[in-house]
Short mmCIF file of C-alpha atoms in Angstrom, two decimals:
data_model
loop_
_atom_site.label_atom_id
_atom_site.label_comp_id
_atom_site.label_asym_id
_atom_site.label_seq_id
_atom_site.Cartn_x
_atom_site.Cartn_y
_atom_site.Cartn_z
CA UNK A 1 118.19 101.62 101.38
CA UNK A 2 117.81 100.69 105.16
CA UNK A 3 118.28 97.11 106.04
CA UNK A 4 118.78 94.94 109.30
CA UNK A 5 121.57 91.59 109.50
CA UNK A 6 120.87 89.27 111.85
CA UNK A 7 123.41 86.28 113.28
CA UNK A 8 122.13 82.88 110.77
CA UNK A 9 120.77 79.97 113.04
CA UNK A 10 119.30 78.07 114.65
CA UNK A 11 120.79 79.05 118.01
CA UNK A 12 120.52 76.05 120.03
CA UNK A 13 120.72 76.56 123.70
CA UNK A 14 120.76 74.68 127.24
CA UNK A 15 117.89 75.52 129.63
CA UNK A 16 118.99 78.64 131.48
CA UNK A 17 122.37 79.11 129.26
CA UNK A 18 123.16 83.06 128.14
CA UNK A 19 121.86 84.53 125.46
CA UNK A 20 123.07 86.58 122.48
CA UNK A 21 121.74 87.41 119.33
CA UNK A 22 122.95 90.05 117.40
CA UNK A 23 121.63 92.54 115.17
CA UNK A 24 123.25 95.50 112.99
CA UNK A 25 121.30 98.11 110.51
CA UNK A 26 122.31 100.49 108.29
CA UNK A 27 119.81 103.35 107.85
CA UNK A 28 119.74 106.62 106.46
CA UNK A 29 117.81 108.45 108.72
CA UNK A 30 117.71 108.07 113.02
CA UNK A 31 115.50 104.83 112.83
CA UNK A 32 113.47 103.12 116.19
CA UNK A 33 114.63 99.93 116.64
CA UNK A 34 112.92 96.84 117.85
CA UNK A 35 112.80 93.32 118.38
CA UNK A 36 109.99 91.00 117.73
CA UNK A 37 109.26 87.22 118.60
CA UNK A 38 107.33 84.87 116.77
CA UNK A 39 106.02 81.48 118.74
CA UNK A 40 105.14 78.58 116.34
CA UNK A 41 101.94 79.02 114.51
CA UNK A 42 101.46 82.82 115.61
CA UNK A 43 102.30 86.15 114.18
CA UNK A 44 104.95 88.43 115.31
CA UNK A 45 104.23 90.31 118.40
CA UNK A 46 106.90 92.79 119.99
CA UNK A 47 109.26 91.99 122.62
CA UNK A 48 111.39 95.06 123.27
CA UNK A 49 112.45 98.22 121.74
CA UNK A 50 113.92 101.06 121.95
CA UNK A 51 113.95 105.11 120.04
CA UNK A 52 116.92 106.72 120.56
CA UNK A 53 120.79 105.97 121.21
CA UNK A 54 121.79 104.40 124.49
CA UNK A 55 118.00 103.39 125.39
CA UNK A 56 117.74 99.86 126.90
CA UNK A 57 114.55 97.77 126.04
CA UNK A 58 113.91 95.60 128.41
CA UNK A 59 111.07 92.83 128.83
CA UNK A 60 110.26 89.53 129.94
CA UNK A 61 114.05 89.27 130.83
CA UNK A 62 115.93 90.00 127.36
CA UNK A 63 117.62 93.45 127.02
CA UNK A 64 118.75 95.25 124.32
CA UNK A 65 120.67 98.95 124.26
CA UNK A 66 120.72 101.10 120.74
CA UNK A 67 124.11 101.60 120.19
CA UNK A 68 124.48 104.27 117.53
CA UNK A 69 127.93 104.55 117.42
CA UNK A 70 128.59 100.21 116.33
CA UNK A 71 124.81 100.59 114.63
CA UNK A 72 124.27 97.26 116.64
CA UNK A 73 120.98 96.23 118.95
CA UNK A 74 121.80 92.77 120.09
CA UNK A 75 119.44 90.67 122.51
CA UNK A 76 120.64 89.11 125.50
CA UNK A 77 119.13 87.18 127.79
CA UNK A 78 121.04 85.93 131.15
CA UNK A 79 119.27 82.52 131.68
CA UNK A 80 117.20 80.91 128.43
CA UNK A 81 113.68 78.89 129.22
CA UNK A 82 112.43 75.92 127.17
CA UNK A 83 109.63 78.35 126.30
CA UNK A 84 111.90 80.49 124.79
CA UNK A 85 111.81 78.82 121.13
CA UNK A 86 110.75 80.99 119.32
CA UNK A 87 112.07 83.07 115.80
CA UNK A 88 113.13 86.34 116.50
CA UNK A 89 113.36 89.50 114.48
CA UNK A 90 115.32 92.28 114.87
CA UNK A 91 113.84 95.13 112.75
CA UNK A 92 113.86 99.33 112.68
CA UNK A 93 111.77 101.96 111.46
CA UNK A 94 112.75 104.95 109.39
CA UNK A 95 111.43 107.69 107.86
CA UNK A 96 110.74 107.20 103.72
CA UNK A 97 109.00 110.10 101.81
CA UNK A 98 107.71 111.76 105.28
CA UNK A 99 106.38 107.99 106.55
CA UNK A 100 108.22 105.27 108.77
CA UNK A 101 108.42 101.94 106.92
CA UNK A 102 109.04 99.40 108.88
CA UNK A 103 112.48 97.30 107.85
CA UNK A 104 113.58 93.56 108.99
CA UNK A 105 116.06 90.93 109.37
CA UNK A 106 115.80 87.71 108.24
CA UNK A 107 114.88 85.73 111.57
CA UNK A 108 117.20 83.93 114.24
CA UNK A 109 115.40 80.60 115.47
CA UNK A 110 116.29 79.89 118.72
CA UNK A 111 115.40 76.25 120.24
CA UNK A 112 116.41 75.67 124.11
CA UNK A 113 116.60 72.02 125.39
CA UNK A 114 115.24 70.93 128.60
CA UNK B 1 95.11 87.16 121.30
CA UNK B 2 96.60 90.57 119.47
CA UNK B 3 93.25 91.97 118.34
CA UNK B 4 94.24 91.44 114.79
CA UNK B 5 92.54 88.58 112.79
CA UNK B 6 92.90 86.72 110.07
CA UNK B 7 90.76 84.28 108.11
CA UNK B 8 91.19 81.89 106.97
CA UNK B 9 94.69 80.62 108.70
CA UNK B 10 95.14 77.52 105.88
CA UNK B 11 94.26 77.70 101.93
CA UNK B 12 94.72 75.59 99.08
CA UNK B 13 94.65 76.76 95.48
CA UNK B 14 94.97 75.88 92.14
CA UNK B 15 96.88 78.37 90.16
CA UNK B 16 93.86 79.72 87.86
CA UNK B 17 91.74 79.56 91.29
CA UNK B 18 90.26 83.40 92.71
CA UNK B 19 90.08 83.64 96.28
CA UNK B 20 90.47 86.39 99.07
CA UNK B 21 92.64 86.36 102.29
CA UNK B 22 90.55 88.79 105.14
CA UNK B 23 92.45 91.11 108.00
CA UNK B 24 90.56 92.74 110.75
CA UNK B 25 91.37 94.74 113.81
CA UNK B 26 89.79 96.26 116.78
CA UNK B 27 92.03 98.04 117.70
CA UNK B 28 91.20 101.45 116.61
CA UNK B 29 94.80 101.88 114.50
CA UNK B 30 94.52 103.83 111.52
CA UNK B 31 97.11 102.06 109.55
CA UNK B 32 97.10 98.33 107.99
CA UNK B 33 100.38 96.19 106.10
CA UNK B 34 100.15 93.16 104.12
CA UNK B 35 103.34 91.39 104.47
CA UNK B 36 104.89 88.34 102.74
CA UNK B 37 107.04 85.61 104.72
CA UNK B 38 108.84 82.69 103.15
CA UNK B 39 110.91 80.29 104.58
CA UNK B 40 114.88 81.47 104.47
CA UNK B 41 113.85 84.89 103.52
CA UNK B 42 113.28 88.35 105.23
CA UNK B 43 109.60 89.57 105.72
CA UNK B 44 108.96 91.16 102.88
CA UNK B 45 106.58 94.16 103.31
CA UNK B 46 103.79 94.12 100.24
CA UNK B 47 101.12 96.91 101.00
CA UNK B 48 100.66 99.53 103.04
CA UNK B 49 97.08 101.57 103.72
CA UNK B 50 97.33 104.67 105.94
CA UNK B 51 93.84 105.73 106.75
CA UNK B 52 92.48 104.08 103.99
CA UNK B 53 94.90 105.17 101.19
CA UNK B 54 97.39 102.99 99.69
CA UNK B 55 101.01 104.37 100.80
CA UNK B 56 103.27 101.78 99.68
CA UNK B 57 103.31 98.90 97.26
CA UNK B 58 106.86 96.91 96.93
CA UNK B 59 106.50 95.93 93.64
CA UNK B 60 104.25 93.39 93.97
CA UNK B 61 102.67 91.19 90.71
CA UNK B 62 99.23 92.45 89.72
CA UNK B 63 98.05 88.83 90.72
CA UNK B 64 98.03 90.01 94.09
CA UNK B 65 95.54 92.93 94.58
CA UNK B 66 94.65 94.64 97.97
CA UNK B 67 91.61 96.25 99.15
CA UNK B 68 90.99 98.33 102.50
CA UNK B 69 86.94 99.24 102.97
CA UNK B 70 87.58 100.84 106.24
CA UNK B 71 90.48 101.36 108.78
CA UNK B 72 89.31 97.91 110.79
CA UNK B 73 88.70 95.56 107.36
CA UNK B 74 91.93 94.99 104.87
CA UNK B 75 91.88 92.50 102.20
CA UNK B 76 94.03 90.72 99.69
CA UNK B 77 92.86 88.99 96.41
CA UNK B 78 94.58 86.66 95.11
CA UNK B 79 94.29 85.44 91.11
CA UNK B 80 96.36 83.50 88.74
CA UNK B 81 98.91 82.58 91.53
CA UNK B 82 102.15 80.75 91.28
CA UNK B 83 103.46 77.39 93.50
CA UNK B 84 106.28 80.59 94.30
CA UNK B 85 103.71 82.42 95.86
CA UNK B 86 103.13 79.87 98.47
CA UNK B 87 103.97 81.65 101.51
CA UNK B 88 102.61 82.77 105.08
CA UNK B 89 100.94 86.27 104.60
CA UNK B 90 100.84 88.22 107.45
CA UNK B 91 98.56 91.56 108.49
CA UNK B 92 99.57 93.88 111.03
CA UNK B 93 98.45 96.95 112.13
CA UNK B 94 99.69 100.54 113.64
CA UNK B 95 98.31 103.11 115.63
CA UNK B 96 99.67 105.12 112.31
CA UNK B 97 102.74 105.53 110.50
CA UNK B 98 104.82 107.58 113.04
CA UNK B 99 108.24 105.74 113.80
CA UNK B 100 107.81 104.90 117.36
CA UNK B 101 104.58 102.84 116.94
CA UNK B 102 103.94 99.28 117.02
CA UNK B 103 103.24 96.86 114.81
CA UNK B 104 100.13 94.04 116.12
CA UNK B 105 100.59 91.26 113.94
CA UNK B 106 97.56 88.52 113.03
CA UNK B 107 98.71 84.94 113.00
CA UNK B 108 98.53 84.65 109.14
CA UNK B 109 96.71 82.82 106.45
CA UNK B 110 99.46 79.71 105.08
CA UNK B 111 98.67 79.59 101.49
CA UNK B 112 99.68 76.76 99.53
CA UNK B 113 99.38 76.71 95.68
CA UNK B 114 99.24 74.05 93.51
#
């Protein structure tokens, strides 16, 4: 079946420090791909994503590119904000029995220091 | 605010206890998830409704039991629970179940058992 693997944290960062976290899937169909945050004591809401290879999400200042060919959509961000912390999800949907089920990874907590 | 809801955010039940966690969204989307998230652990996606009709169910114990009235309302009751069941549950919603769409997530009931 489909599945996402994200990098284990916490990531701990420096205010305005570079950001990576990475993300692979394996899927057996072409999937969308996205990333999701989730602020303390809130749901998920989405971030970024992106449909088909090479596309670059883009938002709030993170990036991401769907790269088919490595099956990777990391998340970078050039210069981290204490209001970063958050959990982040990288996740994809693909098609199952003629529906898209959504699909995803296990979380990266990021905390940024002042 | 996402324009999904859910009440109520804490609960606290005994394990022979019956009570009901309640998902609502004004958003017009015509599909609705129930989905499971424990510390450590990837979401895990429990119920799916697609314009009413149950589309997906992960194998989840018959203690658990969902219910969708209408596209806006979804429920999920809850009998004969576990301590291991003791989780945040999380509703989202979709404009449908096409790939590209995304998901609106409510904030989540924490549900403790005892």
């Amino acid at each position: 079946g489909d599945s996402v693997t994200q990098m284990e944290g916490p990531v701990t960062l420096s205010e305005e420090a570079f950001l990576t976290i990475n993300c692979t899937y394996t899927a057996t169909g072409y999937p969308s791909l996205f990333w999701y945050v989730q602020y303390p004591g809130e749901g998920l809401q989405l971030l970024l994503k992106a449909t088909k290879a090479d596309d670059k999400g883009s938002n709030k200042g993170f990036e991401a590119t769907y790269r088919k060919e490595t099956t990777s959509f990391h998340l970078e961000k050039g210069s981290v904000q204490v209001s970063d912390s958050a959990v982040y999800f990288c996740a994809l949907s693909d098609v199952t029995g003629g529906s898209y089920i959504p699909t995803f990874g296990r979380g990266t907590s990021l905390i940024v220091h002042p | 605010e996402t324009g999904v809801t859910q009440t109520p955010r804490h609960l606290v039940m005994g394990m022979t206890n019956k009570k009901s966690l309640k998902c609502e969204q004004h958003l017009g989307h015509n599909a609705m998830y129930w989905y499971k998230q424990s510390a450590k652990k990837p979401l895990e996606l429990m119920f799916v409704y697609n314009f009413k009709e149950q589309t997906e169910n992960n194998s989840v114990p018959s203690r658990f039991s969902p219910e969708c009235p209408n596209s806006s309302h979804l429920f999920l009751h809850l009998h004969t629970l576990q301590p291991e069941d003791s989780a945040l549950y999380l509703c989202a919603s979709s404009q449908d179940m096409g790939g590209k769409n995304i998901q609106y997530f409510g904030a989540g009931t924490r549900l403790s058992v005892l």
